[in-house]
Amino acid sequence: MTIVPAIAAHGLRKSYGDKTVLDGIDLTVPEGTVFSLLGPNGAGKTTAVKILSTLVSPDRGSGEIRVGGHDLAADPQAVRAAIGVTGQFSAVDGLITGEENMLLMADLHHLSRARGRRVTAQLLERFDLVEAAKKPAASYSGGMKRRLDIAMTLVGDPRIIFLDEPTTGLDPRSRHNMWQIIRELVADGVTVFLTTQYLEEADELADRIAVLHDGRIAAEGSAEELKRIVPGGHVRLRFTDPAAYHAALAALGEVTRDDEALALQIPSDGSQRELRSVLDRLDTAGIEADELTVHTPDLDDVFFALTGSTVPVQSSKADQPEEAAR
Ligand SMILES: Nc1ncnc2c1ncn2[C@@H]1O[C@H](COP(=O)(O)OP(=O)(O)OP(=O)(O)O)[C@@H](O)[C@H]1O
Ligand SMILES: [Mg+2]
């Protein structure tokens, strides 16, 4: 038996006027997995989501696109029945209550009144919106609106969901709540196609990550595979005493030196074993470093390596002390 992927697209193309947004990209998302399309503003993430969810048609000359086993061009209705889409910009109507928004979705999905009420009650409970249910959605916080948005997407019980930047603009706690929600969906067997500008988010959630750059997939793989693209894992030792610095230099051998900062960088995969070996060599030579930091390559490194460091990607990296210290 061959396993049919939840999403499979070949040579996906889209131009607006003479601007090529997607220049022939291939995407395969196995069922029950999280796929993350990563890219900065204007990379074409929303365009890809809109095409795969039948809202926008691809250019002529694109290859076959199958979603939920259905040919997107031949049977868009079947695709629509299999998917749920939470757009980048909220679909919540602020003038009516959260509950009314949900019931409206139930109507759109042709659920019976009783079933619509039951599903609505269950989802409001699951997304911690029971208390707010009877209030106008305009009064909700950003995190509540996003939760309501996803709850609305789930009314039709889709097996494949598209989440276009589900956590942009949320505070850290709401982001973590959203990640938990996404993990629970996946645990239920739902396939998630997630776009994000947050490298950390793709790292947390995605089984596979594709980096969109200049209309093409610049790299694709698991977070671990992508991190292997870039070297740069190292232990950094800093000294205040030049004598200790020179002694360490002699004791450690293969290192990158920064004489001005009195700092040494030793290539390392960040494992306990390698760290211990560095410390052992220092101990044996009776040297004590004033500062020790471990840098493991992260997706930021990958992203910058692939796209050049001028791309304004949001990430939490600036918060990390080792980076703040340069
Ligand atoms: N309907 C349209 N008409 C013309 N150009 C468009 C249209 N939709 C998108 N574009 C252009 O296509 C490019 C990709 O846009 P898209 O919205 O897919 O990017 P994105 O990766 O989702 O960006 P963001 O992170 O800002 O949401 C942009 O340059 C955008 O201006
Ligand atoms: Mg977008």
XYZ file of C-alpha atoms and ligand atoms in Angstrom:
358
model
C 0.000 0.000 0.000
C 1.363 3.417 -0.878
C 0.862 6.134 1.676
C -0.798 9.201 0.228
C 0.649 12.406 1.662
C -1.785 14.939 3.113
C -0.338 17.615 0.866
C 1.699 17.150 -2.289
C 2.548 19.929 -4.700
C 4.970 19.934 -7.605
C 6.345 22.940 -9.414
C 4.024 25.361 -7.681
C 4.174 28.734 -9.426
C 2.560 32.076 -8.831
C 3.308 35.509 -10.221
C 1.549 38.795 -9.721
C 2.207 40.883 -12.823
C 5.919 40.535 -13.491
C 6.672 39.716 -9.861
C 7.357 36.020 -9.361
C 6.272 35.053 -5.864
C 6.570 31.274 -6.075
C 9.034 30.049 -8.659
C 8.207 26.350 -8.894
C 8.249 24.892 -5.407
C 7.711 21.272 -4.372
C 6.011 20.428 -1.097
C 5.192 17.078 0.467
C 3.556 16.812 3.851
C 2.957 13.332 5.298
C -0.296 12.797 7.153
C -0.313 13.595 10.854
C 2.820 15.738 10.747
C 3.584 19.426 11.151
C 5.170 21.142 8.184
C 6.471 24.647 8.608
C 6.984 27.107 5.806
C 9.439 29.664 7.037
C 10.164 33.009 5.467
C 10.408 36.729 6.068
C 7.731 39.287 5.131
C 6.722 39.019 1.517
C 8.390 35.635 0.950
C 5.156 34.111 -0.338
C 3.945 32.125 2.671
C 0.371 33.405 2.551
C 0.344 32.961 -1.213
C 1.289 29.285 -0.780
C -1.402 28.795 1.865
C -4.024 30.483 -0.309
C -3.176 28.288 -3.278
C -3.140 25.043 -1.298
C -6.449 25.943 0.325
C -8.102 26.754 -3.050
C -8.509 30.481 -2.341
C -6.148 31.552 -5.120
C -5.324 29.621 -8.271
C -1.742 28.728 -9.139
C -0.239 29.856 -12.435
C -0.652 27.750 -15.521
C 2.325 25.478 -15.853
C 2.300 24.508 -12.198
C 2.465 20.800 -11.574
C -0.167 18.693 -9.919
C -1.345 19.674 -6.452
C -3.093 17.132 -4.241
C -4.542 17.928 -0.848
C -6.199 15.258 1.270
C -5.768 12.894 -1.676
C -7.845 15.146 -3.971
C -6.651 16.901 -7.095
C -6.927 20.598 -6.296
C -7.650 21.661 -9.870
C -10.158 18.925 -10.640
C -11.979 18.718 -7.327
C -11.591 21.881 -5.230
C -14.838 21.125 -3.371
C -13.412 17.878 -2.000
C -10.250 19.699 -0.943
C -12.294 22.367 0.836
C -14.226 19.694 2.712
C -10.999 18.140 3.991
C -9.264 21.267 5.227
C -9.540 24.110 7.693
C -7.800 27.447 7.269
C -6.883 29.964 9.927
C -5.741 32.967 7.971
C -3.037 35.427 8.897
C -5.695 38.023 9.573
C -8.500 37.096 11.890
C -11.784 35.809 10.515
C -13.467 36.689 13.809
C -16.404 39.092 13.571
C -15.903 41.511 16.447
C -19.479 42.750 16.558
C -20.949 39.414 17.592
C -19.999 37.167 20.506
C -17.479 34.345 20.407
C -20.287 31.847 20.644
C -22.183 33.475 17.772
C -19.031 33.370 15.639
C -18.807 29.644 16.329
C -22.479 29.004 15.553
C -22.077 30.916 12.300
C -19.272 28.532 11.317
C -21.459 25.580 12.274
C -24.134 26.943 9.904
C -21.570 27.328 7.131
C -20.658 23.678 7.616
C -24.341 22.721 7.478
C -24.314 21.179 10.933
C -27.747 20.651 12.487
C -28.722 23.143 15.185
C -28.205 20.600 17.955
C -24.881 19.399 16.605
C -23.733 22.989 16.014
C -24.495 23.871 19.628
C -22.754 20.757 20.920
C -19.593 21.270 18.840
C -19.530 24.959 19.776
C -19.817 24.191 23.489
C -17.050 21.564 23.280
C -14.652 23.806 21.403
C -15.292 26.858 23.602
C -14.506 24.665 26.588
C -11.392 23.203 24.988
C -10.030 26.624 24.105
C -10.814 28.156 27.467
C -13.348 30.577 26.054
C -16.445 29.605 28.048
C -16.350 32.675 30.245
C -15.899 35.015 27.292
C -18.373 33.194 25.049
C -21.236 35.657 25.509
C -19.115 38.784 25.107
C -18.541 40.592 21.810
C -15.391 39.220 20.206
C -14.079 42.777 19.754
C -13.475 42.826 23.509
C -11.177 39.770 23.363
C -7.399 39.973 23.774
C -5.178 39.035 20.815
C -4.567 35.573 22.268
C -8.291 34.965 22.818
C -9.105 36.066 19.274
C -6.487 33.671 17.886
C -7.895 30.836 19.986
C -11.393 31.635 18.774
C -10.052 31.732 15.217
C -8.643 28.220 15.551
C -11.760 26.968 17.328
C -13.794 28.261 14.364
C -11.472 26.425 11.984
C -12.093 23.181 13.867
C -15.901 23.334 13.678
C -15.862 21.343 10.458
C -13.515 18.720 11.996
C -10.847 19.094 9.289
C -8.066 16.513 8.967
C -5.675 19.047 7.477
C -5.343 22.556 8.810
C -3.471 25.569 7.527
C -2.294 28.027 10.139
C -0.891 31.215 8.646
C 1.353 32.860 11.250
C -0.783 31.723 14.193
C 1.372 33.370 16.853
C 2.532 36.613 15.263
C 1.828 39.416 17.693
C 1.099 37.175 20.664
C 2.879 37.546 23.991
C 5.195 34.682 25.034
C 2.613 33.021 27.230
C -0.114 33.097 24.574
C 2.413 31.727 22.072
C 3.144 28.806 24.342
C -0.598 28.195 24.751
C -0.949 28.191 20.988
C 1.928 25.730 20.622
C 0.192 23.438 23.087
C -3.024 23.650 21.070
C -1.119 22.759 17.905
C 0.563 19.793 19.615
C -2.817 18.507 20.735
C -4.173 18.754 17.203
C -1.258 16.712 15.928
C -1.748 14.171 18.711
C -5.283 13.741 17.327
C -3.763 12.887 13.949
C -4.411 16.231 12.261
C -1.903 17.381 9.644
C -0.729 20.952 10.214
C 0.688 23.275 7.586
C 2.130 26.162 9.529
C 3.710 29.345 8.311
C 5.858 31.396 10.605
C 8.543 34.029 10.788
C 9.693 32.645 14.102
C 12.524 30.190 13.717
C 12.062 29.081 17.281
C 8.453 28.189 16.553
C 9.364 25.968 13.614
C 12.027 24.381 15.787
C 9.466 23.664 18.534
C 6.660 22.306 16.424
C 7.643 21.190 12.976
C 8.616 17.725 11.784
C 9.853 19.302 8.610
C 10.769 22.863 7.796
C 11.132 24.543 4.430
C 12.826 27.908 4.112
C 11.284 30.084 1.421
C 13.667 32.537 -0.188
C 13.441 34.354 -3.516
C 10.473 32.271 -4.591
C 12.215 28.966 -4.014
C 12.745 26.500 -1.208
C 16.274 27.383 -0.135
C 16.509 24.399 2.210
C 14.273 21.718 3.607
C 14.566 19.177 6.380
C 14.045 18.561 10.058
C 15.288 21.264 12.420
C 18.261 19.024 13.202
C 19.080 18.478 9.544
C 18.892 22.180 8.809
C 21.131 23.012 11.737
C 23.730 20.635 10.350
C 23.959 22.834 7.250
C 25.765 25.442 9.276
C 28.874 24.843 11.284
C 29.339 27.032 14.296
C 28.689 24.926 17.393
C 31.356 25.953 19.830
C 32.405 26.504 23.400
C 33.646 30.002 24.112
C 36.069 30.694 26.937
C 36.914 34.175 28.072
C 39.783 35.197 30.317
C 40.749 38.375 32.138
C 44.313 37.232 32.857
C 46.494 37.168 29.691
C 48.717 34.483 31.252
C 45.739 32.171 31.789
C 44.609 32.926 28.262
C 47.963 31.897 26.790
C 48.134 28.816 29.005
C 44.687 27.757 27.787
C 45.737 28.364 24.202
C 48.662 25.996 24.715
C 46.570 23.385 26.540
C 43.668 23.227 24.075
C 45.359 23.123 20.674
C 42.726 23.387 17.925
C 41.019 26.664 18.730
C 40.038 29.996 17.237
C 41.634 32.827 19.144
C 40.635 36.393 19.792
C 43.671 38.022 21.359
C 41.935 41.314 21.931
C 39.008 39.874 23.871
C 41.170 37.149 25.442
C 38.587 34.676 24.189
C 38.930 31.190 22.691
C 36.426 29.257 20.634
C 36.612 25.493 20.591
C 34.505 23.675 17.982
C 31.952 21.526 19.827
C 28.630 19.831 19.267
C 27.534 21.053 22.681
C 27.370 17.525 24.104
C 28.185 16.749 27.716
C 31.060 14.552 26.595
C 32.797 17.241 24.534
C 32.213 19.845 27.206
C 33.754 17.570 29.827
C 36.792 16.959 27.650
C 37.384 20.719 27.348
C 36.975 21.197 31.094
C 39.242 18.233 31.857
C 42.030 19.679 29.744
C 41.689 23.034 31.500
C 41.650 21.354 34.927
C 44.722 19.282 34.131
C 46.575 22.438 33.171
C 45.247 24.183 36.279
C 43.499 26.916 34.300
C 40.239 28.550 35.202
C 38.290 30.533 32.615
C 36.394 33.610 33.740
C 33.464 32.885 31.506
C 32.263 29.835 29.609
C 29.419 29.820 27.116
C 28.122 27.063 24.854
C 26.750 28.025 21.462
C 24.815 25.388 19.547
C 23.835 26.323 16.011
C 20.185 27.233 15.831
C 17.789 27.975 13.023
C 18.782 31.629 13.052
C 22.241 30.573 11.918
C 20.679 28.458 9.173
C 18.396 31.228 8.087
C 21.136 33.814 7.942
C 23.431 31.411 6.131
C 20.753 30.779 3.501
C 19.306 34.203 3.015
C 21.972 36.687 4.050
C 21.914 38.522 7.326
C 20.098 41.594 6.098
C 16.726 39.859 6.140
C 14.662 41.197 9.033
C 13.597 37.970 10.669
C 11.961 38.135 14.044
C 13.307 35.771 16.611
C 13.911 35.567 20.286
C 17.624 35.229 19.790
C 18.428 38.789 20.832
C 17.121 37.872 24.283
C 19.790 35.261 24.810
C 22.678 36.422 26.955
C 25.395 34.783 24.868
C 24.249 36.822 21.892
C 23.771 39.991 23.860
C 27.378 39.616 24.943
C 28.256 39.306 21.247
N -3.173 39.847 -4.711
C -1.913 40.264 -4.892
N -1.602 41.112 -5.884
C -0.337 41.523 -6.093
N 0.712 41.144 -5.350
C 0.471 40.305 -4.331
C -0.845 39.811 -4.045
N -0.774 38.972 -2.980
C 0.525 38.965 -2.633
N 1.278 39.735 -3.428
C 2.737 39.922 -3.344
O 3.332 38.658 -3.266
C 4.441 38.668 -2.383
C 4.263 37.584 -1.340
O 3.185 37.908 -0.483
P 2.693 36.965 0.688
O 1.548 37.665 1.332
O 2.457 35.603 0.165
O 3.970 36.963 1.629
P 4.110 36.395 3.116
O 5.284 35.494 3.104
O 2.814 35.847 3.567
O 4.468 37.714 3.927
P 4.061 38.145 5.435
O 5.067 37.504 6.335
O 4.218 39.626 5.425
O 2.671 37.708 5.692
C 4.506 40.067 -1.811
O 5.466 40.790 -2.517
C 3.125 40.625 -2.065
O 3.182 42.009 -2.223
Mg 1.554 36.250 5.091
